[in-house]
Amino acid sequence: VSAQEHRQKVGVVLSGGGATAAAHVGFLKALEENEIPIDYITGSSMGAIVGAFYAAGYSIAEIEGLVLSQEFLIMSQGTLPDTLSFYLRENEPDGSIVNVKFNPSSIVTSSIPTHLVDPVYMDYKFAEMFGPASARAGYDFDKLFVPFRAIASDIEANESVIFRTGELNLAARTSGTYPFYLEPLMVDGKLLFDGGLYNNYPADVLYDEFMPDVILGCNVSQNNTPPKEDDLMSQLVNMIQYRTNFENVCDQMITISPISGLGTFDFEDVGKAIKAGRKSTLLKMDEILAMCTDRVPVAELTKRRAEFKDGFSEILIKEIEVEGLSEVQAQALKKNILQRQTYITLQEFQKRFFRLYADEKVRYAYPTLRLDPLDQKYIATVHVKSEKRMEVGFGGNFSSRPLNSGFLQAKYHIRGRNNLSLFTNSYFGKFYSSTKAGFKLDLNLKNPMLFEASFTYNSWDYFNSFALFFEEVKPSFIVKNERFVNAELSLPVGNRGKFQFGGKYAELFDDYYQTGDFSNVDTTDQTKFNTYVFSGKYEHSTLNRKQFADRGTFFKVSANYLNGEESSIPGSTSEVRDTTNAQHSWTVFKGEYRNFFYHKKAFSLGFHLESAWAANQPRFNNYRATLIRSLAFEPIPESKSFFIDRYRSNFYSSAGIIATVNIHPKLQFRMDNHVYRPWERIFSTPEDESNFEPTTELFYVGSGSLIYHSPLGPLRVSANYYDRKNIPWSILFNFGYFIFNDGYLD
């Protein structure tokens, strides 16, 4: 019998505590530095997650590096790295502020969200990081690098559940499922939550399961304060969380209680907790060394860890099992992931798993990996929860100028071999109104594709006014209207790019005055242009927000060929008296590039380049009609509400610098500075006809904004400057998103 089996056995217990439980890493680090053996480990909540990594054979240096990494922060915040999110299946930006999803049969109960953070990236990484260790141990937690127990809570039976076997990632994730924060998991027919609900410091479990000679504990949690009459949260917390016994369960036990000053969800500063854990442990090291008589040299521990990891099997996936979908849907998903290959690598599985998750008909997907010992390849089980069939959205833009608009949308999802979504939305306001309806077909092929067909009506009613919310305004001088049907096919280019091509039939009809001197009895000029549009576009985006982004890049190039017929009828203010019918065709090329190339915690800096060229742009019946059909430079949201003659051209380029400073995590100061260079000027002849000529003019557009990024949407006050505009300065206060449905050239 070896000396290892005869020596004193030391068990370690780790409490829950969220971000503060990163102190366990410092605690374990101090123990290893002083050659204290760790023979058993038990944890609850975040303590179970740290303990699982140690039991899986990860070194303290590896665990510390992970907890301090950007990757771990992404996991804790419920987001995805840019490389994994699938742009093809992301929704187009819209004016929604609140979206509610539900099933028609249970509107109230199914529309209330059960969690705040999306844990899919955490779940995938846990399957990847814990899969080989679970397989090496034969899915028996006693055969891990260090025997391990994780504690979860069964809220139906009101009791703790001890994980002794199975997939290690499932045990760690379930034990850390903080109520209303992470998606709860169903395990063996039981809906399980955070182990800390019923036992946040499972020293008793460690003692009963392993009977160690010494117990060393790290506790960063405490029982809740008694409920208060006027404090709803204190009442809820006391209802769902039992009081934990933090007393020592045996004489040979030492508990370390680090104080880091962090909150439960302060994962950005976990380095403080790690330092606090190590420091607090070292302060009690003499007592620990006196109680723990045996030592394990670092070299021996490193050798044992390497021997355990040598038994890991490379993750090659030969089979996909699907839970939560119909047989037809499951077969389509299996085929889409394996794609008739004998087996796929982990990298291939990752790419296809997250493309599946990007489908808006999928609410949640959870992977587990299990090794087949016969051929040493893995079977991946994907647990899928379908998204609720109905979705409604509300939003809009509320402004100090007459730009207010409401927004409503509705979607209905039909999941099958190929997924279908029906959608409609409406913007309604004095300046902008729109209706869009159509369907989107997600083709689950080897290379996924999206086909969309839709009808859109847009109307912009421009105001020559700086009126506030309740003031009357002068009659509009330009009203742009368009309605079109669109058919478009989209193909992925990598994960963050897409290529789109399609066609539209558009009817454009504009009412306008050719002078600012008009009265209510004057009649407008009217120009109609019915055209076919054939388009191609490549787009790549990693921007972090649908508006006012300060991270990532955006690149787009597009080409549109138009061929149609103009019909113009002069109004009472027009110098041109003849009705015109003319055939026109031209091609529009556009390119745009935004790159936030520098960003620290409180500061980011980016640039914006844009160019557009209408090749062979025709002259319409009059100057104003030509100007309406020309290309507009609109670099900031408010500029879309102005019709500025000098900011329209058939050929222009621009360059801009964007800088942001974070005053607070949600409060930001933003500066947009753009230089506009038209290469061709459109001017009016004495007869109100249009003409083109080269120009060397430069224009400056700037905006300084204070933006509060609220959970619902941006709250913004801005000062904006438009070079050589009649009234160059404007002040705008608004809440919400100033976003439109796509136009006929978008």
XYZ file of C-alpha atoms in Angstrom:
746
model
C 0.000 0.000 0.000
C 1.469 3.348 -1.094
C 2.309 6.209 1.246
C -0.214 8.270 -0.750
C -3.051 6.053 0.509
C -1.813 6.203 4.131
C -1.319 9.938 4.417
C -3.740 12.412 5.942
C -6.696 13.264 3.632
C -7.619 16.899 3.073
C -10.969 17.997 1.710
C -11.759 21.445 0.338
C -15.198 23.110 0.348
C -15.984 26.201 -1.744
C -19.037 28.407 -1.199
C -21.207 30.228 -3.681
C -20.962 33.965 -4.155
C -20.904 34.929 -7.826
C -17.976 37.137 -8.765
C -16.766 37.261 -5.149
C -16.201 33.482 -5.341
C -13.208 34.108 -7.617
C -11.497 34.335 -4.203
C -11.469 30.515 -4.314
C -8.809 30.699 -7.016
C -6.526 32.686 -4.690
C -7.368 30.287 -1.848
C -6.357 27.223 -3.901
C -3.293 29.054 -5.193
C -2.065 29.707 -1.647
C -2.635 26.064 -0.678
C -0.632 24.778 -3.638
C 2.175 27.283 -3.039
C 2.536 25.805 0.448
C 2.275 22.194 -0.789
C -1.009 21.509 1.034
C -2.595 18.392 -0.503
C -6.146 18.539 -1.888
C -7.751 15.105 -1.926
C -11.445 15.961 -2.281
C -13.346 19.033 -3.375
C -16.976 20.057 -3.020
C -18.660 23.263 -4.095
C -21.884 25.100 -4.534
C -22.762 27.655 -7.222
C -19.627 29.541 -8.346
C -17.677 27.399 -5.885
C -18.779 24.322 -7.833
C -17.571 25.903 -11.090
C -14.104 26.699 -9.678
C -13.991 23.286 -8.037
C -14.977 21.539 -11.263
C -12.062 23.105 -13.113
C -9.658 21.958 -10.409
C -11.151 18.459 -10.351
C -10.879 18.300 -14.163
C -7.113 18.675 -13.966
C -6.722 22.369 -14.733
C -3.750 23.978 -12.983
C -4.189 27.009 -10.770
C -2.400 29.108 -13.389
C -4.856 27.901 -16.047
C -7.897 28.551 -13.844
C -6.654 32.025 -12.884
C -5.914 32.859 -16.528
C -9.409 31.771 -17.530
C -11.203 33.692 -14.773
C -9.271 36.861 -15.634
C -9.766 36.475 -19.391
C -12.058 38.378 -21.723
C -13.539 35.007 -22.634
C -14.751 34.417 -19.075
C -16.191 37.944 -18.928
C -18.121 37.242 -22.145
C -19.454 34.026 -20.604
C -20.574 35.799 -17.418
C -22.243 38.641 -19.348
C -24.186 36.296 -21.625
C -22.799 37.561 -24.933
C -21.017 35.902 -27.847
C -17.602 36.587 -29.372
C -17.876 38.269 -32.760
C -16.388 35.214 -34.441
C -19.268 32.966 -33.343
C -22.392 35.070 -33.875
C -23.957 34.442 -37.295
C -24.731 37.654 -39.161
C -26.916 36.021 -41.810
C -29.586 35.137 -39.242
C -29.497 38.352 -37.243
C -32.505 40.631 -37.522
C -32.178 43.884 -39.433
C -31.980 46.918 -37.099
C -35.387 48.409 -36.330
C -37.035 50.847 -33.949
C -38.069 48.275 -31.344
C -37.467 49.096 -27.692
C -39.358 46.198 -26.098
C -39.944 42.765 -27.638
C -42.295 40.216 -26.116
C -42.350 36.572 -27.208
C -45.176 34.193 -26.378
C -47.205 31.228 -27.503
C -50.765 32.114 -28.516
C -52.191 29.463 -26.183
C -50.531 30.907 -23.054
C -49.878 34.584 -23.621
C -49.354 35.722 -20.029
C -47.339 32.841 -18.534
C -45.153 32.206 -21.593
C -44.250 35.842 -22.252
C -42.491 36.449 -18.908
C -38.728 35.850 -19.300
C -37.133 33.351 -16.893
C -33.580 34.689 -17.067
C -31.628 37.878 -17.782
C -28.398 36.477 -19.213
C -28.027 34.183 -22.215
C -25.694 31.360 -21.091
C -25.224 29.590 -24.454
C -21.548 30.530 -24.821
C -20.839 29.443 -21.238
C -22.679 26.184 -21.874
C -20.730 25.446 -25.046
C -17.350 26.280 -23.463
C -18.127 24.157 -20.394
C -18.946 21.187 -22.651
C -15.673 21.742 -24.516
C -13.509 22.280 -21.431
C -15.001 19.570 -19.204
C -15.807 16.931 -21.853
C -12.406 15.172 -21.981
C -12.059 15.055 -18.163
C -15.543 13.571 -17.768
C -14.699 10.914 -20.355
C -11.301 10.197 -18.731
C -13.099 9.541 -15.435
C -15.742 7.337 -17.048
C -18.356 9.891 -15.924
C -17.646 8.958 -12.283
C -16.719 12.012 -10.232
C -14.692 9.832 -7.820
C -12.266 9.131 -10.691
C -11.571 12.735 -11.641
C -8.160 14.256 -10.951
C -9.618 15.082 -7.525
C -12.867 13.406 -6.395
C -15.621 16.011 -6.640
C -19.185 16.813 -5.652
C -21.412 19.648 -6.910
C -24.620 20.770 -5.251
C -27.783 21.906 -7.072
C -31.324 22.672 -5.856
C -34.537 20.874 -6.771
C -37.198 23.581 -6.301
C -40.092 21.111 -6.598
C -38.862 18.817 -3.810
C -37.274 21.734 -1.888
C -34.052 19.814 -1.399
C -30.436 19.756 -2.471
C -29.252 17.442 -5.237
C -25.712 16.027 -5.151
C -23.939 15.363 -8.450
C -21.688 12.287 -8.180
C -21.746 11.065 -11.790
C -22.457 12.247 -15.322
C -21.159 15.103 -17.432
C -19.053 17.483 -15.376
C -20.185 20.485 -17.426
C -23.804 19.729 -16.556
C -23.011 19.510 -12.829
C -21.041 22.772 -12.778
C -23.541 24.691 -14.891
C -26.568 23.465 -12.924
C -24.974 24.283 -9.582
C -24.313 27.827 -10.830
C -27.804 28.525 -12.185
C -28.621 31.639 -10.194
C -32.427 32.182 -10.268
C -33.638 34.670 -12.899
C -30.032 35.223 -14.043
C -29.295 32.022 -16.019
C -31.557 29.647 -17.938
C -32.485 26.722 -15.627
C -31.794 23.172 -16.835
C -33.930 20.054 -16.703
C -31.907 17.070 -15.406
C -33.528 13.642 -15.122
C -36.958 15.234 -15.153
C -36.106 17.791 -12.444
C -35.782 21.538 -12.975
C -32.585 22.392 -11.093
C -31.237 25.711 -9.880
C -28.275 27.162 -8.007
C -26.969 24.947 -5.218
C -26.717 27.988 -2.973
C -30.504 28.171 -2.623
C -30.488 25.372 -0.064
C -26.819 24.852 0.805
C -24.385 27.620 -0.050
C -21.469 26.132 1.900
C -21.683 22.336 1.555
C -19.105 21.333 4.175
C -21.600 18.740 5.458
C -21.751 17.136 2.005
C -17.960 16.985 1.823
C -17.811 15.369 5.268
C -20.573 12.845 4.623
C -19.371 11.863 1.135
C -15.607 11.574 1.730
C -14.903 11.629 5.501
C -11.643 13.612 5.159
C -9.240 14.027 8.074
C -9.072 17.800 7.561
C -11.484 20.245 5.932
C -10.285 23.555 4.533
C -13.030 25.906 3.407
C -13.301 29.188 1.569
C -16.541 31.045 2.244
C -17.505 34.365 0.633
C -21.252 34.120 1.260
C -23.578 34.894 4.133
C -27.206 34.391 5.009
C -29.709 36.970 3.881
C -30.825 39.728 6.191
C -34.384 39.297 7.520
C -37.144 40.456 5.151
C -38.359 44.033 5.458
C -41.919 45.263 5.183
C -41.210 47.746 2.395
C -38.497 45.803 0.537
C -39.928 43.387 -2.051
C -36.528 41.987 -3.069
C -35.627 41.076 0.505
C -38.946 39.253 0.791
C -38.428 37.318 -2.473
C -34.848 36.337 -1.616
C -35.903 35.026 1.792
C -38.734 33.058 0.210
C -36.512 31.207 -2.269
C -33.205 30.853 -0.375
C -32.779 28.746 2.760
C -30.418 29.743 5.549
C -27.058 27.945 5.347
C -25.189 26.600 8.357
C -21.690 28.076 8.142
C -20.450 26.408 11.343
C -17.563 23.947 11.199
C -18.792 20.380 10.759
C -15.789 18.833 12.559
C -12.969 19.827 14.877
C -10.316 19.566 12.164
C -11.734 22.349 9.978
C -10.545 25.845 9.065
C -12.665 28.357 7.149
C -11.166 31.296 5.277
C -13.520 34.254 4.721
C -11.987 36.678 2.194
C -13.491 40.140 1.775
C -13.028 41.618 -1.701
C -15.692 44.350 -1.718
C -17.155 43.018 -4.989
C -20.816 42.533 -5.764
C -22.298 39.248 -6.932
C -22.142 40.229 -10.609
C -18.943 42.340 -10.674
C -17.121 39.951 -12.993
C -15.057 42.761 -14.527
C -13.025 43.080 -11.304
C -12.538 39.445 -10.246
C -8.790 40.024 -9.963
C -9.514 41.790 -6.655
C -11.293 38.702 -5.344
C -8.423 36.396 -6.342
C -5.922 38.599 -4.494
C -8.195 38.781 -1.457
C -8.556 34.996 -1.395
C -4.804 34.400 -1.513
C -4.037 37.101 1.052
C -6.657 35.841 3.532
C -5.404 32.264 3.168
C -1.765 33.227 3.725
C -2.768 35.045 6.915
C -4.018 31.703 8.280
C -1.290 29.571 6.707
C 0.512 28.810 9.983
C -2.723 27.363 11.382
C -3.313 25.393 8.169
C 0.255 24.027 8.127
C -0.111 22.929 11.739
C -3.334 21.059 10.998
C -2.188 19.547 7.670
C 0.826 17.380 8.467
C 1.556 16.060 4.967
C 2.911 17.901 1.929
C 2.636 17.354 -1.830
C 5.556 18.891 -3.747
C 4.572 21.011 -6.735
C 6.594 18.766 -9.051
C 4.659 15.694 -7.920
C 1.330 17.479 -8.327
C 2.302 18.648 -11.808
C 3.297 15.107 -12.771
C -0.009 13.653 -11.523
C -1.964 16.328 -13.367
C -0.090 15.589 -16.610
C -0.726 11.847 -16.222
C -4.438 12.486 -15.782
C -4.564 14.706 -18.881
C -2.606 12.176 -20.934
C -5.726 10.045 -20.842
C -7.846 12.708 -22.571
C -9.370 11.800 -25.929
C -9.357 14.309 -28.770
C -12.870 15.597 -29.343
C -14.000 14.120 -32.659
C -17.784 13.975 -32.985
C -19.267 11.034 -34.864
C -22.947 11.347 -33.991
C -25.500 14.012 -33.146
C -28.495 13.417 -30.916
C -31.221 16.039 -30.635
C -33.700 16.576 -27.816
C -36.623 18.972 -27.768
C -37.610 18.923 -31.453
C -39.901 16.824 -33.613
C -38.393 13.881 -35.483
C -38.428 15.744 -38.802
C -36.783 18.807 -37.270
C -34.234 16.677 -35.406
C -33.219 14.805 -38.566
C -32.791 18.079 -40.448
C -30.618 19.462 -37.630
C -28.430 16.321 -37.489
C -27.911 16.436 -41.225
C -27.083 20.116 -41.082
C -24.408 19.625 -38.397
C -22.733 16.391 -39.575
C -23.239 17.057 -43.320
C -22.671 13.364 -44.212
C -19.190 13.335 -42.700
C -17.989 10.287 -40.741
C -16.994 12.613 -37.958
C -16.369 16.325 -37.454
C -13.802 18.227 -35.421
C -14.652 20.350 -32.426
C -13.998 23.479 -34.501
C -16.511 22.355 -37.135
C -19.068 21.475 -34.456
C -18.635 24.861 -32.806
C -19.262 26.730 -36.056
C -22.391 24.725 -36.899
C -23.738 24.735 -33.348
C -23.692 28.521 -33.139
C -25.196 28.856 -36.611
C -28.051 26.691 -35.351
C -28.383 28.877 -32.267
C -28.513 32.043 -34.403
C -31.821 30.869 -35.888
C -34.489 33.177 -34.428
C -36.777 30.159 -34.093
C -34.347 28.664 -31.533
C -34.598 30.122 -28.033
C -31.915 28.029 -26.378
C -29.472 25.226 -27.209
C -27.424 23.269 -24.696
C -24.682 20.791 -25.754
C -23.250 17.786 -23.920
C -20.499 15.436 -25.077
C -20.180 11.734 -24.205
C -17.352 9.460 -25.318
C -18.037 6.126 -26.998
C -15.273 3.901 -25.528
C -15.396 1.523 -28.501
C -13.972 3.964 -31.038
C -12.915 6.867 -28.771
C -15.175 9.324 -30.569
C -17.856 11.509 -29.045
C -21.616 11.662 -29.311
C -22.899 15.220 -29.021
C -26.370 15.742 -27.631
C -27.964 19.096 -28.428
C -30.870 20.018 -26.178
C -32.984 22.550 -28.099
C -35.762 24.792 -26.857
C -37.811 26.293 -29.655
C -38.555 29.981 -29.593
C -42.112 30.972 -28.867
C -44.163 31.257 -32.040
C -45.350 34.840 -31.654
C -43.291 37.954 -31.159
C -44.480 41.532 -30.855
C -42.302 44.607 -30.580
C -42.920 48.181 -29.495
C -40.740 51.229 -29.791
C -40.051 54.316 -31.823
C -38.366 57.656 -31.392
C -39.521 60.471 -29.114
C -37.934 63.807 -29.869
C -37.852 67.530 -29.070
C -38.362 68.184 -32.795
C -41.410 66.998 -34.771
C -39.682 63.700 -35.588
C -41.662 61.576 -33.162
C -42.693 58.170 -34.386
C -44.117 55.010 -32.928
C -43.124 51.521 -33.960
C -45.034 48.235 -33.864
C -44.045 44.855 -35.225
C -45.315 41.293 -35.152
C -43.711 38.006 -36.185
C -44.965 34.447 -36.392
C -42.471 31.571 -36.569
C -43.148 28.209 -38.159
C -40.426 25.649 -37.517
C -39.910 22.704 -39.891
C -37.245 21.214 -42.116
C -36.883 24.746 -43.464
C -37.964 27.494 -41.070
C -40.497 30.135 -42.051
C -41.145 33.509 -40.421
C -44.027 35.817 -41.277
C -43.543 39.440 -40.292
C -45.083 42.866 -40.438
C -44.166 46.226 -38.937
C -45.299 49.820 -38.975
C -43.740 53.192 -38.187
C -46.214 56.013 -37.677
C -45.270 59.648 -37.230
C -45.523 63.093 -38.777
C -42.080 63.005 -40.375
C -41.764 59.316 -41.224
C -44.326 56.577 -41.690
C -43.884 53.102 -43.109
C -45.430 49.668 -43.416
C -43.616 46.470 -44.251
C -44.919 42.907 -44.529
C -43.488 39.698 -45.881
C -41.916 36.356 -45.109
C -38.445 34.975 -44.552
C -37.539 31.377 -45.432
C -34.449 29.928 -43.744
C -33.147 27.144 -45.989
C -31.306 24.538 -43.907
C -28.827 23.434 -46.545
C -25.171 22.499 -46.240
C -24.503 26.191 -46.695
C -27.531 27.970 -45.165
C -29.410 30.561 -47.195
C -32.206 33.016 -46.505
C -34.892 33.952 -48.976
C -37.026 36.985 -48.218
C -39.977 38.479 -50.048
C -41.691 41.622 -48.822
C -43.777 44.688 -49.600
C -42.701 48.075 -48.203
C -44.299 51.503 -48.166
C -42.195 54.462 -46.983
C -43.090 58.128 -46.650
C -40.879 61.049 -45.547
C -42.545 64.401 -44.916
C -39.766 66.995 -44.559
C -40.363 70.055 -42.374
C -38.708 73.430 -42.699
C -38.896 73.979 -38.959
C -37.046 73.688 -35.662
C -40.290 73.412 -33.695
C -40.419 71.720 -30.331
C -42.636 68.788 -29.476
C -45.982 70.607 -29.211
C -45.482 73.506 -31.660
C -47.273 73.885 -34.943
C -45.044 73.686 -38.006
C -45.196 75.117 -41.510
C -46.481 72.919 -44.333
C -43.962 70.461 -45.701
C -42.126 71.394 -48.876
C -41.087 67.879 -49.912
C -42.955 64.637 -49.424
C -41.142 61.515 -50.626
C -43.126 58.318 -51.038
C -42.101 54.903 -52.223
C -43.686 51.506 -52.377
C -41.986 48.412 -53.654
C -41.987 44.645 -53.672
C -38.707 42.924 -53.022
C -37.313 39.407 -53.477
C -33.855 38.752 -52.086
C -31.534 35.795 -51.484
C -28.829 36.029 -48.799
C -25.754 33.810 -48.533
C -23.248 33.693 -45.643
C -19.653 34.776 -46.094
C -17.959 33.432 -42.995
C -19.849 34.065 -39.767
C -19.986 37.859 -39.861
C -20.504 38.549 -43.534
C -23.279 38.041 -46.058
C -23.837 38.499 -49.760
C -27.298 39.511 -50.963
C -28.713 39.772 -54.427
C -32.243 40.325 -55.617
C -34.693 42.516 -57.409
C -37.424 45.053 -56.717
C -40.238 46.703 -58.540
C -40.683 50.195 -57.087
C -43.181 53.005 -57.554
C -41.799 56.328 -56.350
C -44.049 59.372 -56.135
C -42.931 62.726 -54.790
C -44.808 65.964 -54.049
C -42.720 69.124 -53.686
C -42.441 72.855 -54.183
C -39.520 74.239 -56.163
C -39.341 77.343 -53.982
C -39.546 78.154 -50.308
C -42.074 80.873 -51.101
C -45.360 78.987 -51.224
C -48.762 79.175 -49.593
C -51.388 76.653 -48.606
C -53.342 77.302 -51.783
C -50.402 76.441 -54.068
C -50.320 73.037 -55.712
C -47.189 70.912 -55.598
C -45.183 69.523 -58.454
C -45.571 65.753 -58.739
C -43.011 63.313 -60.054
C -43.593 59.592 -60.391
C -40.883 57.112 -61.223
C -41.733 53.445 -61.721
C -38.598 51.343 -61.916
C -37.080 47.892 -61.749
C -34.063 47.608 -59.467
C -31.523 44.786 -59.645
C -29.069 44.752 -56.760
C -26.078 43.019 -55.238
C -24.549 43.758 -51.843
C -21.797 42.468 -49.580
C -21.925 43.360 -45.904
C -19.721 42.508 -42.915
C -20.389 43.712 -39.382
C -19.106 43.213 -35.853
C -20.639 46.394 -34.404
C -21.797 46.113 -30.801
C -24.987 48.194 -31.075
C -27.652 48.776 -33.704
C -27.138 52.527 -33.244
C -24.335 54.544 -31.597
C -21.860 51.648 -31.717
C -18.417 52.123 -30.167
C -16.878 48.696 -30.848
C -16.291 46.598 -33.943
C -16.251 47.204 -37.675
C -18.768 47.586 -40.482
C -18.075 47.229 -44.208
C -20.556 47.383 -47.068
C -20.341 47.621 -50.843
C -23.398 47.583 -53.098
C -24.453 48.046 -56.694
C -27.988 48.829 -57.909
C -29.106 49.006 -61.535
C -32.308 50.993 -62.169
C -34.454 51.075 -65.285
C -37.759 52.901 -65.220
C -40.070 55.618 -66.473
C -40.532 59.138 -65.120
C -43.783 61.071 -65.213
C -43.723 64.697 -63.963
C -46.656 67.079 -63.582
C -45.782 70.725 -62.780
C -47.426 72.572 -59.908
C -48.389 76.201 -59.438
C -44.898 77.326 -58.358
C -43.003 75.630 -61.202
C -41.248 77.466 -64.035
C -41.478 74.283 -66.122
C -45.031 73.993 -67.445
C -44.794 70.825 -69.564
C -45.768 67.364 -68.394
C -42.847 64.989 -68.924
C -42.612 61.278 -69.601
C -39.106 59.904 -69.966
C -37.247 56.608 -69.717
C -34.215 56.534 -67.390
C -31.596 53.980 -66.457
C -28.432 54.269 -64.345
C -26.298 52.367 -61.845
C -25.592 53.336 -58.239
C -22.438 52.156 -56.464
C -21.982 52.655 -52.723
C -19.264 51.797 -50.242
C -19.000 52.338 -46.488
C -16.417 51.383 -43.861
C -16.528 52.021 -40.117
C -13.789 50.819 -37.818
C -13.457 51.414 -34.075
C -9.770 50.618 -34.066
C -8.906 51.749 -30.562
C -10.821 51.085 -27.401
C -9.984 50.985 -23.744
C -12.342 50.693 -20.794
C -13.399 54.352 -20.934
C -12.430 55.527 -24.423
C -12.852 54.440 -28.030
C -11.779 55.935 -31.326
C -12.918 55.048 -34.810
C -13.194 56.316 -38.342
C -15.949 56.337 -40.951
C -15.363 56.316 -44.713
C -18.133 56.533 -47.282
C -18.411 57.023 -51.025
C -21.281 56.839 -53.512
C -21.493 57.250 -57.280
C -24.592 57.332 -59.473
C -23.077 56.450 -62.846
C -24.930 58.042 -65.770
C -27.418 59.659 -63.390
C -30.132 61.237 -65.606
C -31.669 64.683 -65.313
C -35.293 64.538 -64.319
C -37.940 67.051 -65.403
C -36.765 69.782 -63.020
C -34.093 70.645 -60.492
C -36.032 69.482 -57.424
C -37.021 66.141 -58.986
C -33.387 65.503 -59.943
C -32.235 66.403 -56.445
C -34.731 64.046 -54.795
C -33.398 61.118 -56.848
C -29.741 62.006 -56.135
C -27.552 60.558 -53.353
C -27.816 62.117 -49.880
C -24.990 62.434 -47.359
C -26.536 61.680 -43.931
C -23.754 60.759 -41.469
C -25.602 61.287 -38.154
C -29.145 60.248 -37.190
C -30.639 63.758 -37.173
C -29.299 64.529 -40.669
C -31.794 62.021 -42.094
C -34.570 64.438 -41.119
C -33.252 67.315 -43.257
C -33.404 67.790 -47.009
C -30.237 69.835 -47.600
C -29.619 70.644 -51.258
C -25.866 71.074 -50.891
C -25.530 67.694 -49.186
C -26.881 65.885 -52.265
C -24.816 64.832 -55.257
C -24.410 62.131 -57.871
C -20.858 61.466 -56.719
C -19.369 62.133 -53.289
C -16.872 60.879 -50.711
C -16.569 61.498 -46.987
C -14.278 60.779 -44.060
C -15.012 61.044 -40.362
C -13.604 60.496 -36.888
C -15.778 59.163 -34.039
C -14.642 59.361 -30.414
C -16.472 58.201 -27.303
C -15.742 58.627 -23.596
C -17.541 56.506 -21.003
C -18.411 58.737 -18.050
C -20.234 55.794 -16.457
C -20.811 52.221 -17.754
C -24.138 53.414 -19.244
C -23.396 57.120 -19.782
C -21.281 58.150 -22.751
C -20.077 61.318 -24.420
C -19.773 60.937 -28.190
C -18.217 63.144 -30.874
C -18.923 62.597 -34.586
C -16.857 64.702 -37.011
C -17.252 64.283 -40.790
C -15.874 65.997 -43.870
C -18.073 65.756 -46.977
C -16.574 66.128 -50.457
C -19.024 66.215 -53.402
C -17.237 65.611 -56.688
C -20.181 66.871 -58.679
C -22.623 69.661 -57.854
C -26.267 69.719 -58.910
C -27.494 73.241 -59.602
C -30.641 74.866 -60.897
C -30.885 76.819 -64.162
C -33.126 79.940 -64.413
C -35.777 77.657 -65.951
C -35.739 75.347 -62.862
C -34.000 72.638 -64.814
C -31.039 70.788 -63.347
C -27.443 70.716 -64.440
C -24.245 69.078 -63.198
C -20.760 70.489 -62.809
C -17.527 69.445 -61.053
C -16.847 71.036 -57.666
C -14.012 71.262 -55.140
C -16.144 72.268 -52.138
C -15.672 70.695 -48.693
C -18.327 70.632 -45.980
C -18.111 69.787 -42.272
C -20.780 67.982 -40.229
C -20.279 67.557 -36.500
C -22.252 66.276 -33.541
C -21.577 66.196 -29.806
C -23.879 63.905 -27.844
C -24.455 62.819 -24.286
C -26.022 59.344 -24.471
C -27.461 57.222 -21.700
C -27.692 53.612 -22.910
C -30.714 52.518 -20.897
C -31.994 48.915 -20.941
C -34.809 50.081 -23.237
C -32.841 52.260 -25.631
C -30.618 55.336 -25.950
C -31.580 58.575 -24.216
C -29.673 61.333 -26.025
C -29.149 65.065 -26.080
C -27.014 66.396 -28.922
C -25.696 69.596 -30.443
C -25.331 69.262 -34.214
C -23.611 71.453 -36.791
C -24.151 71.453 -40.588
C -21.686 73.565 -42.533
C -23.318 76.206 -44.786
C -26.863 75.202 -43.872
C -29.221 78.198 -43.486
C -29.438 77.549 -39.764
C -26.277 75.503 -39.098
C -26.827 74.624 -35.430
C -29.508 72.403 -33.933
C -30.160 70.985 -30.486
C -31.954 67.661 -30.285
C -33.257 65.650 -27.356
C -34.594 62.207 -28.133
C -35.268 58.780 -26.697
C -35.293 55.626 -28.807
C -33.930 54.627 -32.176
C -33.991 56.840 -35.264
C -34.092 53.914 -37.707
C -36.137 53.409 -40.889
C -37.248 50.420 -42.899
C -35.012 49.782 -45.890
C -35.587 52.027 -48.886
C -35.736 50.970 -52.517
C -31.948 51.389 -52.884
C -30.998 49.757 -49.539
